[in-house]
């Protein structure tokens, strides 16, 4: 990878200081693991009794009343005031809100506990505990010893387990999970989605060599002219290998068996950058979602992955994929299975959601408003669906706080590291509908700079707001648009202002010569409620809205490059409280919470069919 010294220095400056978390390990599925999914015990602890004593001081590590310690009764006079046993159980992965009625609106601390056995580690092996995500703050303890803590509800983390702690039998694992909202966190107090708590993604014990490849990336070189490379059928690949610690006189191998290609590189430190030429490479696209089996190895220890190769860039008003103009026929998605009122987490969940996407004939999804589980990007890779991935810098966070900015940078870093080998991801988004101010502008620009340093192979954007005008001229001039690669805006003409036919006279002026993308537009409707089109909440109103929006989109300036309407399915939100039409649901879905497609679904589907056939 051809990173300049300046870029590397900037990365060091803008990165969040190291915490108790080990460097993130990527591609857990490509390694030796033991699943810790399944049935866990729990204790609801709204007063955090297991964490603080009665003076509200954090308990000593060996305090028998600390909930991370195994409760032991040796004689009948012993006093024990906590315990883990049936029927107090929850399934992992999964949110707690959907599993028991007592958790429906619960925000606070819950202690998760389970035991597990494992084989003794060899002398040249080490073990880690890996969590796909825990919402929001996690404290992890094994056999009474704290391994570390992590904040951020949608990104993975892992902790090294010292050999003196790990046992072959009856390991006592405890995780304190806290999903309380705070003004100084990312996201902040006010959102428009359900605050699902719990261990919402996979938990695994990972066994690796003492020295191993913790992170890697492999992609097309950004420096090459993609059209010339296609004509010559010769492409330059570049990549990077990160080890967990420095190696001495070792060798890294990169293999692409299908292309009969093997490259070897010496490594003497903990990091290696490389590049090489490859012939007859089949580029990935929505029409051709080609993935190659890739093998990375260090001293014979292998990691297998499936990686596709493509180039995404902009040229003036156009978005180019592999050198060709592409229109983004998108749809926004929340990480939720509506009919079960729960967080999505499995490959089956991803296949259900992407099945709807394919029915719509969309070629792109906006995964809002946070990084979704890794099954979503894996399935997108395999199906050829382009992805916008976002961190939850949402609405009115504290833009003046350096600590909040550090938390946003850490979540951005974890999102990029996890998915930078996912070829489907073409856009990193650093936020949604943040109010314009000089402080906010600087906050968001620093995130854009960080994203570009972490990964210069993708576009960077954010969902901006529109300056509406009573004369019907709508100005897209958010100052952040100067720094993003595409100008993305959310607009709701006909829902939050006026009626759908207001779109007929709407005009648009864009301050930037960049691709214009409508990251949201939509209207609410309760599935099955039919009335005249003027009736709010009817399917006919939503249908009318989409007809007017699409007619307006057809009159957009030349830089109009795509849209991802809001939203694929209805989703849970405590902000939506109409007792008849909402009942705790955001009803802007094109599909109702029971899986029924609304009339507007077919309006958008027809539009996307027309676009594909042009």
Coordinates of N, CA and C in Angstrom, one line a residue, residues 307-394:
X307 N -12.6 -12.5 -0.9 CA -12.5 -11.1 -1.1 C -12.7 -10.8 -2.6
X308 N -13.5 -9.7 -2.9 CA -13.7 -9.3 -4.2 C -12.9 -8.0 -4.5
X309 N -12.7 -7.7 -5.8 CA -11.9 -6.5 -6.1 C -12.7 -5.6 -7.1
X310 N -12.7 -4.3 -6.7 CA -13.4 -3.3 -7.5 C -12.9 -2.0 -7.1
X311 N -13.1 -1.0 -8.0 CA -12.7 0.4 -7.7 C -13.9 1.3 -7.7
X312 N -14.1 2.0 -6.6 CA -15.2 3.0 -6.5 C -14.5 4.4 -6.4
X313 N -15.1 5.3 -7.1 CA -14.5 6.7 -7.2 C -15.6 7.6 -7.7
X314 N -15.3 8.9 -7.7 CA -16.2 9.9 -8.3 C -15.4 10.7 -9.3
X315 N -16.1 11.2 -10.3 CA -15.6 12.0 -11.3 C -16.6 13.1 -11.6
X316 N -16.4 14.3 -11.1 CA -17.3 15.4 -11.2 C -18.7 15.0 -10.6
X317 N -19.7 14.9 -11.4 CA -21.0 14.6 -10.9 C -21.4 13.1 -10.8
X318 N -20.4 12.3 -11.2 CA -20.7 10.9 -11.4 C -20.0 10.0 -10.3
X319 N -20.7 8.9 -10.0 CA -20.1 7.9 -9.2 C -19.7 6.8 -10.1
X320 N -18.4 6.3 -10.1 CA -17.9 5.4 -11.0 C -17.5 4.1 -10.3
X321 N -18.0 3.0 -10.8 CA -17.7 1.6 -10.3 C -16.9 1.0 -11.4
X322 N -15.6 0.6 -11.1 CA -14.8 0.0 -12.1 C -14.7 0.9 -13.4
X323 N -14.7 2.2 -13.2 CA -14.6 3.1 -14.3 C -15.9 3.4 -15.0
X324 N -17.0 2.8 -14.6 CA -18.3 3.0 -15.3 C -19.3 3.7 -14.4
X325 N -20.1 4.6 -15.0 CA -21.1 5.3 -14.2 C -22.1 4.4 -13.6
X326 N -22.4 4.5 -12.3 CA -23.4 3.7 -11.7 C -24.4 4.5 -10.9
X327 N -25.7 4.2 -11.1 CA -26.8 4.8 -10.3 C -27.1 3.9 -9.1
X328 N -27.2 4.5 -8.0 CA -27.4 3.8 -6.7 C -28.9 3.7 -6.5
X329 N -29.5 2.5 -6.8 CA -30.9 2.2 -6.6 C -31.0 1.6 -5.2
X330 N -31.1 2.5 -4.2 CA -30.9 2.1 -2.8 C -32.2 2.0 -2.0
X331 N -32.0 1.5 -0.7 CA -33.0 1.4 0.3 C -32.3 1.4 1.6
X332 N -32.9 2.1 2.6 CA -32.3 2.2 3.9 C -32.8 1.0 4.8
X333 N -32.0 0.5 5.7 CA -32.4 -0.7 6.5 C -32.0 -0.4 7.9
X334 N -32.8 -0.8 8.9 CA -32.4 -0.9 10.3 C -32.1 -2.4 10.6
X335 N -31.2 -2.6 11.5 CA -30.8 -4.0 11.9 C -31.9 -4.6 12.8
X336 N -33.0 -4.9 12.2 CA -34.2 -5.4 13.0 C -35.0 -6.4 12.1
X337 N -35.5 -7.4 12.8 CA -36.5 -8.3 12.2 C -37.8 -8.0 12.8
X338 N -38.6 -7.3 12.0 CA -39.8 -6.6 12.5 C -40.8 -7.6 13.0
X339 N -41.0 -8.7 12.4 CA -42.1 -9.6 12.8 C -41.8 -10.2 14.2
X340 N -40.5 -10.2 14.6 CA -40.1 -10.7 15.9 C -39.8 -9.6 16.9
X341 N -39.8 -8.4 16.5 CA -39.5 -7.2 17.3 C -38.2 -7.4 18.0
X342 N -37.2 -7.7 17.2 CA -35.8 -8.0 17.8 C -34.7 -7.5 16.8
X343 N -33.5 -7.4 17.4 CA -32.3 -7.2 16.6 C -32.1 -8.3 15.6
X344 N -31.7 -8.0 14.4 CA -31.2 -9.0 13.5 C -29.7 -9.4 13.9
X345 N -29.4 -10.6 13.7 CA -28.0 -11.0 14.0 C -27.4 -12.2 13.1
X346 N -28.3 -13.0 12.6 CA -27.8 -14.2 12.0 C -27.7 -14.1 10.5
X347 N -27.1 -15.1 9.8 CA -27.1 -15.1 8.3 C -28.5 -15.2 7.8
X348 N -29.3 -16.0 8.5 CA -30.7 -16.2 8.0 C -31.5 -14.8 8.1
X349 N -31.2 -14.0 9.1 CA -31.8 -12.7 9.2 C -31.4 -11.8 8.0
X350 N -30.1 -11.9 7.7 CA -29.5 -11.1 6.6 C -30.1 -11.5 5.3
X351 N -30.3 -12.8 5.1 CA -30.9 -13.3 3.9 C -32.4 -12.9 3.8
X352 N -33.1 -12.8 4.9 CA -34.5 -12.3 4.8 C -34.5 -10.9 4.3
X353 N -33.7 -10.0 5.0 CA -33.7 -8.6 4.6 C -33.2 -8.4 3.2
X354 N -32.2 -9.1 2.8 CA -31.7 -8.9 1.4 C -32.6 -9.5 0.4
X355 N -33.4 -10.5 0.8 CA -34.5 -11.0 -0.1 C -35.4 -9.9 -0.4
X356 N -35.8 -9.1 0.6 CA -36.7 -7.9 0.3 C -36.0 -7.0 -0.7
X357 N -34.7 -6.7 -0.4 CA -33.9 -5.8 -1.2 C -33.9 -6.2 -2.7
X358 N -33.7 -7.5 -2.9 CA -33.7 -8.1 -4.3 C -35.1 -8.0 -4.9
X359 N -36.2 -8.2 -4.1 CA -37.5 -8.0 -4.7 C -37.8 -6.6 -5.1
X360 N -37.2 -5.7 -4.4 CA -37.3 -4.3 -4.8 C -36.5 -3.9 -6.0
X361 N -35.6 -4.8 -6.4 CA -34.6 -4.5 -7.5 C -33.7 -3.4 -7.2
X362 N -33.3 -3.3 -5.9 CA -32.3 -2.3 -5.5 C -30.9 -2.9 -5.6
X363 N -30.0 -2.1 -5.9 CA -28.6 -2.6 -6.0 C -27.7 -2.0 -4.9
X364 N -28.3 -1.4 -3.9 CA -27.6 -0.7 -2.9 C -28.4 -0.6 -1.6
X365 N -27.8 -0.7 -0.4 CA -28.5 -0.5 0.9 C -27.7 0.5 1.7
X366 N -28.5 1.3 2.4 CA -27.9 2.1 3.4 C -28.1 1.4 4.8
X367 N -27.1 1.0 5.4 CA -27.2 0.3 6.7 C -27.2 1.4 7.8
X368 N -28.4 1.8 8.2 CA -28.5 2.9 9.1 C -28.8 2.4 10.5
X369 N -28.5 3.2 11.5 CA -27.7 4.4 11.6 C -26.4 4.0 12.4
X370 N -25.9 2.8 12.2 CA -24.8 2.2 13.0 C -24.3 1.1 12.2
X371 N -23.1 0.6 12.5 CA -22.6 -0.6 11.8 C -23.5 -1.8 12.1
X372 N -24.0 -2.5 11.0 CA -24.8 -3.7 11.2 C -23.9 -4.9 11.4
X373 N -24.5 -6.0 11.8 CA -23.7 -7.2 12.1 C -23.0 -7.7 10.8
X374 N -21.9 -8.5 11.0 CA -21.1 -8.8 9.9 C -21.7 -9.7 8.9
X375 N -22.8 -10.5 9.3 CA -23.5 -11.3 8.3 C -24.1 -10.4 7.2
X376 N -24.5 -9.2 7.5 CA -25.1 -8.3 6.5 C -24.1 -7.9 5.4
X377 N -22.9 -7.6 5.8 CA -21.9 -7.2 4.7 C -21.4 -8.5 4.0
X378 N -21.3 -9.6 4.7 CA -21.0 -10.9 4.0 C -22.0 -11.3 2.9
X379 N -23.3 -11.2 3.3 CA -24.3 -11.5 2.3 C -24.3 -10.5 1.2
X380 N -24.1 -9.2 1.5 CA -24.1 -8.2 0.5 C -22.9 -8.5 -0.5
X381 N -21.8 -8.9 0.0 CA -20.7 -9.3 -0.9 C -21.1 -10.4 -1.8
X382 N -21.8 -11.4 -1.3 CA -22.1 -12.6 -2.1 C -23.2 -12.3 -3.2
X383 N -24.1 -11.3 -2.9 CA -25.2 -11.0 -3.7 C -24.9 -9.8 -4.7
X384 N -23.8 -9.1 -4.5 CA -23.6 -8.0 -5.3 C -24.4 -6.7 -5.0
X385 N -24.6 -6.5 -3.7 CA -25.4 -5.4 -3.2 C -24.4 -4.4 -2.6
X386 N -24.4 -3.1 -3.1 CA -23.5 -2.1 -2.6 C -24.0 -1.6 -1.3
X387 N -23.0 -1.2 -0.4 CA -23.4 -0.9 1.0 C -22.8 0.5 1.4
X388 N -23.7 1.2 2.1 CA -23.3 2.4 2.9 C -23.3 2.0 4.3
X389 N -22.2 2.2 5.0 CA -22.1 1.8 6.4 C -21.8 3.0 7.3
X390 N -22.4 3.1 8.4 CA -22.5 4.4 9.2 C -22.2 4.2 10.6
X391 N -21.6 5.2 11.3 CA -21.5 5.2 12.7 C -22.6 6.1 13.3
X392 N -23.0 5.8 14.5 CA -24.2 6.5 15.1 C -23.9 7.9 15.7
X393 N -23.2 8.7 14.9 CA -23.2 10.2 15.2 C -24.5 10.8 14.7
X394 N -25.4 10.9 15.6 CA -26.8 11.1 15.2 C -27.4 12.3 15.9

